[in-house]
Amino acid sequence: MSSIFTKIISGEIPSYKIAEDEKHYAFLDINPAAKGHTLCIPKREVDYFFDLKPNEIGELTKFSQKVARAIDRSLKPIRTGVIVEGMEVPHAHIHLIPIYKETQAFSLGKKVEVTEDGMRKLAQQIRQKVEL
Ligand code: AMP
């Protein structure tokens, strides 16, 4: 059975899309730890991040860097943090979480409320700054 993220890539499940290339897809996390929390995934469905091939980890990291730069340019956090966890969705992914304050809790356990309209606007803001 396809992962929920594979269904997002195919469009079967909607997402707040940020960017896409031949091998990767980026979209807003539906339950964000901070405004603009974005997930970057390989299109090839692999559960455990470290089961990706070394070159796939490299390519996914490069893709994520471009998306992080777009978050930096659009939302202007102090910097964008990175988490790889993968305990919930069995499809490797990199969390990009903007850090707006030095005191901000940096954890997937912390969530912020964002309206649907807010999510749409955040996705649009970031998308406009993506340079792949
Ligand atoms: P984890 O597997 O623990 O690294 O986290 C999986 C992440 O995927 C969580 O932060 C969820 O909020 C997020 N997530 C789950 N389903 C969706 C979805 N349909 N669209 C966007 N993000 C999702």
mmCIF file of N, CA and C and ligand atoms in Angstrom:
data_model
loop_
_atom_site.group_PDB
_atom_site.id
_atom_site.type_symbol
_atom_site.label_atom_id
_atom_site.label_comp_id
_atom_site.label_asym_id
_atom_site.label_seq_id
_atom_site.Cartn_x
_atom_site.Cartn_y
_atom_site.Cartn_z
ATOM 1 N N MET A 1 0.832 -1.201 0.000
ATOM 2 C CA MET A 1 0.000 0.000 0.000
ATOM 3 C C MET A 1 0.873 1.260 0.000
ATOM 4 N N SER A 2 0.459 2.248 -0.768
ATOM 5 C CA SER A 2 1.246 3.488 -0.861
ATOM 6 C C SER A 2 1.176 4.277 0.438
ATOM 7 N N SER A 3 2.272 4.957 0.763
ATOM 8 C CA SER A 3 2.277 5.815 1.953
ATOM 9 C C SER A 3 1.420 7.045 1.690
ATOM 10 N N ILE A 4 1.027 7.698 2.769
ATOM 11 C CA ILE A 4 0.234 8.933 2.652
ATOM 12 C C ILE A 4 1.015 9.978 1.852
ATOM 13 N N PHE A 5 2.353 9.955 1.948
ATOM 14 C CA PHE A 5 3.150 10.938 1.221
ATOM 15 C C PHE A 5 3.194 10.595 -0.273
ATOM 16 N N THR A 6 3.196 9.313 -0.622
ATOM 17 C CA THR A 6 3.128 8.933 -2.042
ATOM 18 C C THR A 6 1.790 9.406 -2.622
ATOM 19 N N LYS A 7 0.738 9.325 -1.811
ATOM 20 C CA LYS A 7 -0.578 9.787 -2.274
ATOM 21 C C LYS A 7 -0.587 11.314 -2.431
ATOM 22 N N ILE A 8 0.197 12.002 -1.616
ATOM 23 C CA ILE A 8 0.321 13.460 -1.768
ATOM 24 C C ILE A 8 1.047 13.785 -3.076
ATOM 25 N N ILE A 9 2.121 13.071 -3.357
ATOM 26 C CA ILE A 9 2.879 13.307 -4.602
ATOM 27 C C ILE A 9 1.972 13.110 -5.822
ATOM 28 N N SER A 10 1.144 12.056 -5.781
ATOM 29 C CA SER A 10 0.290 11.752 -6.949
ATOM 30 C C SER A 10 -0.912 12.682 -7.029
ATOM 31 N N GLY A 11 -1.175 13.444 -5.952
ATOM 32 C CA GLY A 11 -2.318 14.350 -5.953
ATOM 33 C C GLY A 11 -3.587 13.710 -5.419
ATOM 34 N N GLU A 12 -3.479 12.437 -5.048
ATOM 35 C CA GLU A 12 -4.652 11.722 -4.499
ATOM 36 C C GLU A 12 -5.092 12.371 -3.176
ATOM 37 N N ILE A 13 -4.112 12.847 -2.419
ATOM 38 C CA ILE A 13 -4.373 13.586 -1.169
ATOM 39 C C ILE A 13 -3.831 14.997 -1.382
ATOM 40 N N PRO A 14 -4.622 16.027 -1.024
ATOM 41 C CA PRO A 14 -4.164 17.404 -1.270
ATOM 42 C C PRO A 14 -3.020 17.810 -0.342
ATOM 43 N N SER A 15 -2.247 18.792 -0.781
ATOM 44 C CA SER A 15 -1.170 19.316 0.067
ATOM 45 C C SER A 15 -0.964 20.785 -0.260
ATOM 46 N N TYR A 16 -0.318 21.481 0.674
ATOM 47 C CA TYR A 16 0.115 22.852 0.422
ATOM 48 C C TYR A 16 1.507 22.753 -0.183
ATOM 49 N N LYS A 17 1.513 22.635 -1.510
ATOM 50 C CA LYS A 17 2.769 22.351 -2.211
ATOM 51 C C LYS A 17 3.716 23.547 -2.190
ATOM 52 N N ILE A 18 4.993 23.249 -1.990
ATOM 53 C CA ILE A 18 6.023 24.289 -2.001
ATOM 54 C C ILE A 18 6.890 24.165 -3.256
ATOM 55 N N ALA A 19 7.334 22.949 -3.547
ATOM 56 C CA ALA A 19 8.251 22.766 -4.684
ATOM 57 C C ALA A 19 8.272 21.296 -5.089
ATOM 58 N N GLU A 20 8.707 21.087 -6.329
ATOM 59 C CA GLU A 20 8.797 19.717 -6.839
ATOM 60 C C GLU A 20 9.863 19.668 -7.912
ATOM 61 N N ASP A 21 10.661 18.614 -7.913
ATOM 62 C CA ASP A 21 11.496 18.349 -9.082
ATOM 63 C C ASP A 21 11.293 16.884 -9.462
ATOM 64 N N GLU A 22 12.139 16.396 -10.329
ATOM 65 C CA GLU A 22 11.932 15.041 -10.855
ATOM 66 C C GLU A 22 11.878 13.986 -9.739
ATOM 67 N N LYS A 23 12.699 14.187 -8.704
ATOM 68 C CA LYS A 23 12.849 13.144 -7.675
ATOM 69 C C LYS A 23 12.333 13.521 -6.290
ATOM 70 N N HIS A 24 11.886 14.775 -6.113
ATOM 71 C CA HIS A 24 11.536 15.244 -4.768
ATOM 72 C C HIS A 24 10.272 16.086 -4.775
ATOM 73 N N TYR A 25 9.708 16.235 -3.559
ATOM 74 C CA TYR A 25 8.484 17.025 -3.394
ATOM 75 C C TYR A 25 8.560 17.694 -2.029
ATOM 76 N N ALA A 26 8.130 18.939 -1.933
ATOM 77 C CA ALA A 26 8.108 19.660 -0.651
ATOM 78 C C ALA A 26 6.733 20.265 -0.441
ATOM 79 N N PHE A 27 6.256 20.207 0.799
ATOM 80 C CA PHE A 27 4.912 20.690 1.129
ATOM 81 C C PHE A 27 4.861 21.046 2.605
ATOM 82 N N LEU A 28 3.875 21.875 2.971
ATOM 83 C CA LEU A 28 3.750 22.276 4.374
ATOM 84 C C LEU A 28 3.298 21.099 5.231
ATOM 85 N N ASP A 29 3.893 20.999 6.418
ATOM 86 C CA ASP A 29 3.416 20.021 7.401
ATOM 87 C C ASP A 29 2.045 20.471 7.890
ATOM 88 N N ILE A 30 1.096 19.560 7.862
ATOM 89 C CA ILE A 30 -0.300 19.878 8.187
ATOM 90 C C ILE A 30 -0.479 20.190 9.679
ATOM 91 N N ASN A 31 0.489 19.778 10.488
ATOM 92 C CA ASN A 31 0.409 19.981 11.942
ATOM 93 C C ASN A 31 1.714 20.654 12.385
ATOM 94 N N PRO A 32 1.877 21.933 12.025
ATOM 95 C CA PRO A 32 3.206 22.556 12.091
ATOM 96 C C PRO A 32 3.720 22.863 13.496
ATOM 97 N N ALA A 33 5.030 22.714 13.657
ATOM 98 C CA ALA A 33 5.713 23.094 14.898
ATOM 99 C C ALA A 33 6.025 24.583 14.890
ATOM 100 N N ALA A 34 5.983 25.217 13.717
ATOM 101 C CA ALA A 34 6.151 26.661 13.574
ATOM 102 C C ALA A 34 5.570 27.037 12.213
ATOM 103 N N LYS A 35 5.224 28.310 12.045
ATOM 104 C CA LYS A 35 4.669 28.741 10.752
ATOM 105 C C LYS A 35 5.683 28.502 9.639
ATOM 106 N N GLY A 36 5.265 27.787 8.608
ATOM 107 C CA GLY A 36 6.159 27.512 7.485
ATOM 108 C C GLY A 36 6.882 26.177 7.597
ATOM 109 N N HIS A 37 6.552 25.394 8.632
ATOM 110 C CA HIS A 37 7.138 24.047 8.803
ATOM 111 C C HIS A 37 6.880 23.231 7.530
ATOM 112 N N THR A 38 7.949 22.802 6.913
ATOM 113 C CA THR A 38 7.875 22.168 5.586
ATOM 114 C C THR A 38 8.517 20.785 5.619
ATOM 115 N N LEU A 39 7.955 19.874 4.846
ATOM 116 C CA LEU A 39 8.523 18.529 4.713
ATOM 117 C C LEU A 39 9.094 18.354 3.309
ATOM 118 N N CYS A 40 10.288 17.789 3.223
ATOM 119 C CA CYS A 40 10.909 17.487 1.929
ATOM 120 C C CYS A 40 11.055 15.977 1.824
ATOM 121 N N ILE A 41 10.555 15.425 0.737
ATOM 122 C CA ILE A 41 10.548 13.957 0.610
ATOM 123 C C ILE A 41 11.089 13.516 -0.753
ATOM 124 N N PRO A 42 11.675 12.323 -0.782
ATOM 125 C CA PRO A 42 12.016 11.737 -2.082
ATOM 126 C C PRO A 42 10.753 11.110 -2.672
ATOM 127 N N LYS A 43 10.623 11.138 -3.982
ATOM 128 C CA LYS A 43 9.445 10.501 -4.587
ATOM 129 C C LYS A 43 9.518 8.984 -4.449
ATOM 130 N N ARG A 44 10.730 8.448 -4.443
ATOM 131 C CA ARG A 44 10.874 6.999 -4.225
ATOM 132 C C ARG A 44 10.531 6.715 -2.766
ATOM 133 N N GLU A 45 9.580 5.813 -2.595
ATOM 134 C CA GLU A 45 9.088 5.549 -1.236
ATOM 135 C C GLU A 45 10.008 4.602 -0.493
ATOM 136 N N VAL A 46 10.688 5.152 0.506
ATOM 137 C CA VAL A 46 11.558 4.375 1.390
ATOM 138 C C VAL A 46 11.173 4.782 2.801
ATOM 139 N N ASP A 47 10.972 3.835 3.684
ATOM 140 C CA ASP A 47 10.522 4.147 5.047
ATOM 141 C C ASP A 47 11.606 4.880 5.832
ATOM 142 N N TYR A 48 12.735 4.197 6.052
ATOM 143 C CA TYR A 48 13.752 4.702 6.987
ATOM 144 C C TYR A 48 14.762 5.576 6.236
ATOM 145 N N PHE A 49 14.931 6.789 6.755
ATOM 146 C CA PHE A 49 15.823 7.760 6.089
ATOM 147 C C PHE A 49 17.178 7.139 5.740
ATOM 148 N N PHE A 50 17.754 6.386 6.677
ATOM 149 C CA PHE A 50 19.109 5.867 6.445
ATOM 150 C C PHE A 50 19.124 4.598 5.594
ATOM 151 N N ASP A 51 17.936 4.187 5.092
ATOM 152 C CA ASP A 51 17.898 3.154 4.047
ATOM 153 C C ASP A 51 17.950 3.771 2.653
ATOM 154 N N LEU A 52 17.873 5.099 2.572
ATOM 155 C CA LEU A 52 18.079 5.749 1.268
ATOM 156 C C LEU A 52 19.524 5.497 0.840
ATOM 157 N N LYS A 53 19.748 5.473 -0.478
ATOM 158 C CA LYS A 53 21.119 5.313 -0.964
ATOM 159 C C LYS A 53 21.895 6.597 -0.656
ATOM 160 N N PRO A 54 23.207 6.501 -0.473
ATOM 161 C CA PRO A 54 23.988 7.705 -0.156
ATOM 162 C C PRO A 54 23.729 8.848 -1.143
ATOM 163 N N ASN A 55 23.648 8.529 -2.436
ATOM 164 C CA ASN A 55 23.410 9.617 -3.403
ATOM 165 C C ASN A 55 22.006 10.197 -3.254
ATOM 166 N N GLU A 56 21.051 9.371 -2.823
ATOM 167 C CA GLU A 56 19.683 9.870 -2.612
ATOM 168 C C GLU A 56 19.639 10.811 -1.407
ATOM 169 N N ILE A 57 20.400 10.476 -0.357
ATOM 170 C CA ILE A 57 20.470 11.370 0.813
ATOM 171 C C ILE A 57 21.091 12.704 0.377
ATOM 172 N N GLY A 58 22.120 12.619 -0.461
ATOM 173 C CA GLY A 58 22.765 13.840 -0.964
ATOM 174 C C GLY A 58 21.803 14.688 -1.769
ATOM 175 N N GLU A 59 21.067 14.052 -2.668
ATOM 176 C CA GLU A 59 20.139 14.808 -3.533
ATOM 177 C C GLU A 59 18.994 15.405 -2.723
ATOM 178 N N LEU A 60 18.485 14.624 -1.759
ATOM 179 C CA LEU A 60 17.388 15.123 -0.923
ATOM 180 C C LEU A 60 17.872 16.298 -0.069
ATOM 181 N N THR A 61 19.099 16.201 0.410
ATOM 182 C CA THR A 61 19.663 17.301 1.214
ATOM 183 C C THR A 61 19.830 18.556 0.364
ATOM 184 N N LYS A 62 20.304 18.392 -0.863
ATOM 185 C CA LYS A 62 20.462 19.560 -1.749
ATOM 186 C C LYS A 62 19.109 20.197 -2.052
ATOM 187 N N PHE A 63 18.116 19.371 -2.319
ATOM 188 C CA PHE A 63 16.754 19.864 -2.570
ATOM 189 C C PHE A 63 16.252 20.612 -1.332
ATOM 190 N N SER A 64 16.471 20.017 -0.155
ATOM 191 C CA SER A 64 16.005 20.630 1.100
ATOM 192 C C SER A 64 16.706 21.963 1.346
ATOM 193 N N GLN A 65 17.969 22.054 0.965
ATOM 194 C CA GLN A 65 18.706 23.313 1.137
ATOM 195 C C GLN A 65 18.042 24.420 0.321
ATOM 196 N N LYS A 66 17.639 24.092 -0.913
ATOM 197 C CA LYS A 66 16.987 25.094 -1.765
ATOM 198 C C LYS A 66 15.651 25.525 -1.157
ATOM 199 N N VAL A 67 14.931 24.579 -0.606
ATOM 200 C CA VAL A 67 13.641 24.910 0.019
ATOM 201 C C VAL A 67 13.883 25.736 1.285
ATOM 202 N N ALA A 68 14.902 25.359 2.078
ATOM 203 C CA ALA A 68 15.220 26.118 3.303
ATOM 204 C C ALA A 68 15.601 27.560 2.951
ATOM 205 N N ARG A 69 16.354 27.731 1.882
ATOM 206 C CA ARG A 69 16.720 29.088 1.454
ATOM 207 C C ARG A 69 15.476 29.894 1.103
ATOM 208 N N ALA A 70 14.491 29.225 0.484
ATOM 209 C CA ALA A 70 13.231 29.905 0.131
ATOM 210 C C ALA A 70 12.472 30.289 1.400
ATOM 211 N N ILE A 71 12.498 29.420 2.415
ATOM 212 C CA ILE A 71 11.866 29.756 3.704
ATOM 213 C C ILE A 71 12.591 30.957 4.304
ATOM 214 N N ASP A 72 13.921 30.925 4.277
ATOM 215 C CA ASP A 72 14.707 32.034 4.846
ATOM 216 C C ASP A 72 14.375 33.353 4.144
ATOM 217 N N ARG A 73 14.317 33.312 2.819
ATOM 218 C CA ARG A 73 14.079 34.548 2.057
ATOM 219 C C ARG A 73 12.653 35.075 2.245
ATOM 220 N N SER A 74 11.692 34.159 2.390
ATOM 221 C CA SER A 74 10.293 34.602 2.427
ATOM 222 C C SER A 74 9.820 34.920 3.842
ATOM 223 N N LEU A 75 10.118 34.066 4.802
ATOM 224 C CA LEU A 75 9.550 34.231 6.152
ATOM 225 C C LEU A 75 10.532 34.892 7.110
ATOM 226 N N LYS A 76 11.789 34.968 6.694
ATOM 227 C CA LYS A 76 12.836 35.649 7.465
ATOM 228 C C LYS A 76 12.954 35.197 8.929
ATOM 229 N N PRO A 77 13.039 33.890 9.153
ATOM 230 C CA PRO A 77 13.344 33.414 10.497
ATOM 231 C C PRO A 77 14.816 33.727 10.809
ATOM 232 N N ILE A 78 15.236 33.507 12.073
ATOM 233 C CA ILE A 78 16.660 33.664 12.396
ATOM 234 C C ILE A 78 17.445 32.652 11.554
ATOM 235 N N ARG A 79 16.930 31.447 11.530
ATOM 236 C CA ARG A 79 17.435 30.400 10.637
ATOM 237 C C ARG A 79 16.393 29.294 10.551
ATOM 238 N N THR A 80 16.639 28.345 9.663
ATOM 239 C CA THR A 80 15.709 27.225 9.525
ATOM 240 C C THR A 80 16.369 25.968 10.087
ATOM 241 N N GLY A 81 15.696 25.335 11.034
ATOM 242 C CA GLY A 81 16.224 24.127 11.662
ATOM 243 C C GLY A 81 15.788 22.864 10.935
ATOM 244 N N VAL A 82 16.472 21.790 11.216
ATOM 245 C CA VAL A 82 16.243 20.522 10.521
ATOM 246 C C VAL A 82 16.017 19.405 11.542
ATOM 247 N N ILE A 83 14.987 18.606 11.296
ATOM 248 C CA ILE A 83 14.777 17.402 12.113
ATOM 249 C C ILE A 83 14.498 16.239 11.167
ATOM 250 N N VAL A 84 15.104 15.092 11.439
ATOM 251 C CA VAL A 84 14.736 13.839 10.760
ATOM 252 C C VAL A 84 14.295 12.896 11.862
ATOM 253 N N GLU A 85 13.032 12.477 11.795
ATOM 254 C CA GLU A 85 12.533 11.621 12.865
ATOM 255 C C GLU A 85 11.865 10.380 12.255
ATOM 256 N N GLY A 86 10.687 10.571 11.644
ATOM 257 C CA GLY A 86 10.095 9.484 10.875
ATOM 258 C C GLY A 86 9.379 8.412 11.665
ATOM 259 N N MET A 87 8.922 8.761 12.870
ATOM 260 C CA MET A 87 8.214 7.756 13.665
ATOM 261 C C MET A 87 6.731 7.657 13.304
ATOM 262 N N GLU A 88 6.222 8.660 12.585
ATOM 263 C CA GLU A 88 4.783 8.671 12.299
ATOM 264 C C GLU A 88 4.476 8.205 10.870
ATOM 265 N N VAL A 89 5.188 8.742 9.911
ATOM 266 C CA VAL A 89 4.896 8.404 8.504
ATOM 267 C C VAL A 89 6.069 7.609 7.922
ATOM 268 N N PRO A 90 5.786 6.376 7.440
ATOM 269 C CA PRO A 90 6.871 5.512 6.949
ATOM 270 C C PRO A 90 7.306 5.858 5.521
ATOM 271 N N HIS A 91 7.698 7.095 5.329
ATOM 272 C CA HIS A 91 8.198 7.567 4.032
ATOM 273 C C HIS A 91 9.220 8.633 4.386
ATOM 274 N N ALA A 92 10.483 8.357 4.125
ATOM 275 C CA ALA A 92 11.578 9.231 4.566
ATOM 276 C C ALA A 92 11.283 10.703 4.273
ATOM 277 N N HIS A 93 11.619 11.567 5.232
ATOM 278 C CA HIS A 93 11.372 12.998 5.038
ATOM 279 C C HIS A 93 12.269 13.816 5.944
ATOM 280 N N ILE A 94 12.509 15.035 5.496
ATOM 281 C CA ILE A 94 13.268 16.010 6.280
ATOM 282 C C ILE A 94 12.297 17.109 6.700
ATOM 283 N N HIS A 95 12.246 17.379 8.008
ATOM 284 C CA HIS A 95 11.449 18.507 8.518
ATOM 285 C C HIS A 95 12.299 19.772 8.448
ATOM 286 N N LEU A 96 11.776 20.825 7.850
ATOM 287 C CA LEU A 96 12.411 22.149 7.893
ATOM 288 C C LEU A 96 11.529 23.033 8.753
ATOM 289 N N ILE A 97 12.092 23.520 9.860
ATOM 290 C CA ILE A 97 11.280 24.282 10.815
ATOM 291 C C ILE A 97 11.912 25.657 11.040
ATOM 292 N N PRO A 98 11.217 26.713 10.580
ATOM 293 C CA PRO A 98 11.762 28.062 10.792
ATOM 294 C C PRO A 98 11.838 28.377 12.289
ATOM 295 N N ILE A 99 12.939 29.011 12.685
ATOM 296 C CA ILE A 99 13.127 29.424 14.083
ATOM 297 C C ILE A 99 13.083 30.945 14.108
ATOM 298 N N TYR A 100 12.048 31.474 14.745
ATOM 299 C CA TYR A 100 11.817 32.924 14.712
ATOM 300 C C TYR A 100 12.397 33.644 15.922
ATOM 301 N N LYS A 101 12.583 32.893 17.026
ATOM 302 C CA LYS A 101 13.098 33.499 18.262
ATOM 303 C C LYS A 101 14.087 32.534 18.879
ATOM 304 N N GLU A 102 15.101 33.083 19.522
ATOM 305 C CA GLU A 102 16.084 32.204 20.158
ATOM 306 C C GLU A 102 15.454 31.343 21.236
ATOM 307 N N THR A 103 14.345 31.826 21.802
ATOM 308 C CA THR A 103 13.687 31.097 22.892
ATOM 309 C C THR A 103 12.636 30.094 22.381
ATOM 310 N N GLN A 104 12.452 30.044 21.059
ATOM 311 C CA GLN A 104 11.420 29.153 20.515
ATOM 312 C C GLN A 104 11.749 27.689 20.812
ATOM 313 N N ALA A 105 10.755 26.965 21.349
ATOM 314 C CA ALA A 105 10.951 25.525 21.574
ATOM 315 C C ALA A 105 11.109 24.857 20.214
ATOM 316 N N PHE A 106 12.139 24.047 20.056
ATOM 317 C CA PHE A 106 12.395 23.404 18.763
ATOM 318 C C PHE A 106 12.139 21.907 18.916
ATOM 319 N N SER A 107 10.899 21.527 18.618
ATOM 320 C CA SER A 107 10.499 20.145 18.873
ATOM 321 C C SER A 107 9.278 19.806 18.036
ATOM 322 N N LEU A 108 9.191 18.560 17.572
ATOM 323 C CA LEU A 108 7.999 18.138 16.837
ATOM 324 C C LEU A 108 6.818 18.004 17.789
ATOM 325 N N GLY A 109 7.104 17.989 19.090
ATOM 326 C CA GLY A 109 6.039 17.894 20.088
ATOM 327 C C GLY A 109 5.292 19.204 20.267
ATOM 328 N N LYS A 110 5.900 20.292 19.802
ATOM 329 C CA LYS A 110 5.271 21.604 19.943
ATOM 330 C C LYS A 110 4.513 21.937 18.655
ATOM 331 N N LYS A 111 3.279 22.384 18.771
ATOM 332 C CA LYS A 111 2.482 22.678 17.576
ATOM 333 C C LYS A 111 1.933 24.096 17.634
ATOM 334 N N VAL A 112 1.768 24.719 16.460
ATOM 335 C CA VAL A 112 1.126 26.032 16.403
ATOM 336 C C VAL A 112 -0.136 25.930 15.547
ATOM 337 N N GLU A 113 -1.104 26.772 15.860
ATOM 338 C CA GLU A 113 -2.356 26.806 15.101
ATOM 339 C C GLU A 113 -2.172 27.696 13.875
ATOM 340 N N VAL A 114 -2.503 27.175 12.705
ATOM 341 C CA VAL A 114 -2.506 28.005 11.491
ATOM 342 C C VAL A 114 -3.803 27.696 10.737
ATOM 343 N N THR A 115 -4.536 28.725 10.360
ATOM 344 C CA THR A 115 -5.789 28.515 9.622
ATOM 345 C C THR A 115 -5.475 27.995 8.207
ATOM 346 N N GLU A 116 -6.504 27.507 7.541
ATOM 347 C CA GLU A 116 -6.312 27.039 6.150
ATOM 348 C C GLU A 116 -5.830 28.177 5.268
ATOM 349 N N ASP A 117 -6.432 29.357 5.483
ATOM 350 C CA ASP A 117 -6.030 30.524 4.695
ATOM 351 C C ASP A 117 -4.569 30.875 4.996
ATOM 352 N N GLY A 118 -4.203 30.785 6.286
ATOM 353 C CA GLY A 118 -2.821 31.044 6.690
ATOM 354 C C GLY A 118 -1.868 30.064 6.024
ATOM 355 N N MET A 119 -2.250 28.803 5.961
ATOM 356 C CA MET A 119 -1.404 27.777 5.323
ATOM 357 C C MET A 119 -1.241 28.083 3.831
ATOM 358 N N ARG A 120 -2.336 28.466 3.195
ATOM 359 C CA ARG A 120 -2.283 28.786 1.758
ATOM 360 C C ARG A 120 -1.319 29.946 1.512
ATOM 361 N N LYS A 121 -1.423 30.979 2.374
ATOM 362 C CA LYS A 121 -0.573 32.167 2.200
ATOM 363 C C LYS A 121 0.899 31.834 2.468
ATOM 364 N N LEU A 122 1.152 31.041 3.507
ATOM 365 C CA LEU A 122 2.538 30.653 3.805
ATOM 366 C C LEU A 122 3.139 29.889 2.625
ATOM 367 N N ALA A 123 2.355 28.940 2.095
ATOM 368 C CA ALA A 123 2.851 28.135 0.967
ATOM 369 C C ALA A 123 3.155 29.031 -0.228
ATOM 370 N N GLN A 124 2.277 29.976 -0.466
ATOM 371 C CA GLN A 124 2.476 30.889 -1.610
ATOM 372 C C GLN A 124 3.743 31.738 -1.410
ATOM 373 N N GLN A 125 3.885 32.276 -0.184
ATOM 374 C CA GLN A 125 5.066 33.113 0.117
ATOM 375 C C GLN A 125 6.363 32.335 -0.119
ATOM 376 N N ILE A 126 6.412 31.111 0.402
ATOM 377 C CA ILE A 126 7.648 30.313 0.268
ATOM 378 C C ILE A 126 7.863 29.935 -1.202
ATOM 379 N N ARG A 127 6.773 29.477 -1.835
ATOM 380 C CA ARG A 127 6.856 29.014 -3.235
ATOM 381 C C ARG A 127 7.449 30.087 -4.150
ATOM 382 N N GLN A 128 7.053 31.346 -3.889
ATOM 383 C CA GLN A 128 7.523 32.441 -4.749
ATOM 384 C C GLN A 128 9.035 32.636 -4.671
ATOM 385 N N LYS A 129 9.648 32.154 -3.596
ATOM 386 C CA LYS A 129 11.103 32.367 -3.400
ATOM 387 C C LYS A 129 11.928 31.132 -3.733
ATOM 388 N N VAL A 130 11.268 30.059 -4.184
ATOM 389 C CA VAL A 130 12.005 28.834 -4.505
ATOM 390 C C VAL A 130 12.781 29.010 -5.805
ATOM 391 N N GLU A 131 14.062 28.671 -5.744
ATOM 392 C CA GLU A 131 14.896 28.651 -6.963
ATOM 393 C C GLU A 131 15.513 27.270 -7.051
ATOM 394 N N LEU A 132 14.964 26.416 -7.882
ATOM 395 C CA LEU A 132 15.485 25.040 -7.983
ATOM 396 C C LEU A 132 16.623 24.966 -9.003
HETATM 397 P P1 AMP B 1 7.431 12.025 11.611
HETATM 398 O O1 AMP B 1 7.088 10.781 10.821
HETATM 399 O O2 AMP B 1 7.253 11.831 13.098
HETATM 400 O O3 AMP B 1 8.808 12.565 11.288
HETATM 401 O O4 AMP B 1 6.410 13.171 11.244
HETATM 402 C C1 AMP B 1 5.504 13.076 10.191
HETATM 403 C C2 AMP B 1 4.938 14.444 9.930
HETATM 404 O O5 AMP B 1 4.040 14.371 8.841
HETATM 405 C C3 AMP B 1 4.160 15.054 11.119
HETATM 406 O O6 AMP B 1 4.769 16.288 11.505
HETATM 407 C C4 AMP B 1 2.745 15.256 10.556
HETATM 408 O O7 AMP B 1 2.126 16.436 11.021
HETATM 409 C C5 AMP B 1 2.999 15.282 9.062
HETATM 410 N N1 AMP B 1 1.849 14.866 8.248
HETATM 411 C C6 AMP B 1 1.116 13.748 8.384
HETATM 412 N N2 AMP B 1 0.153 13.698 7.442
HETATM 413 C C7 AMP B 1 0.299 14.822 6.686
HETATM 414 C C8 AMP B 1 -0.390 15.353 5.564
HETATM 415 N N3 AMP B 1 -1.431 14.719 4.990
HETATM 416 N N4 AMP B 1 0.021 16.530 5.045
HETATM 417 C C9 AMP B 1 1.070 17.189 5.598
HETATM 418 N N5 AMP B 1 1.771 16.734 6.650
HETATM 419 C C10 AMP B 1 1.388 15.562 7.204
#
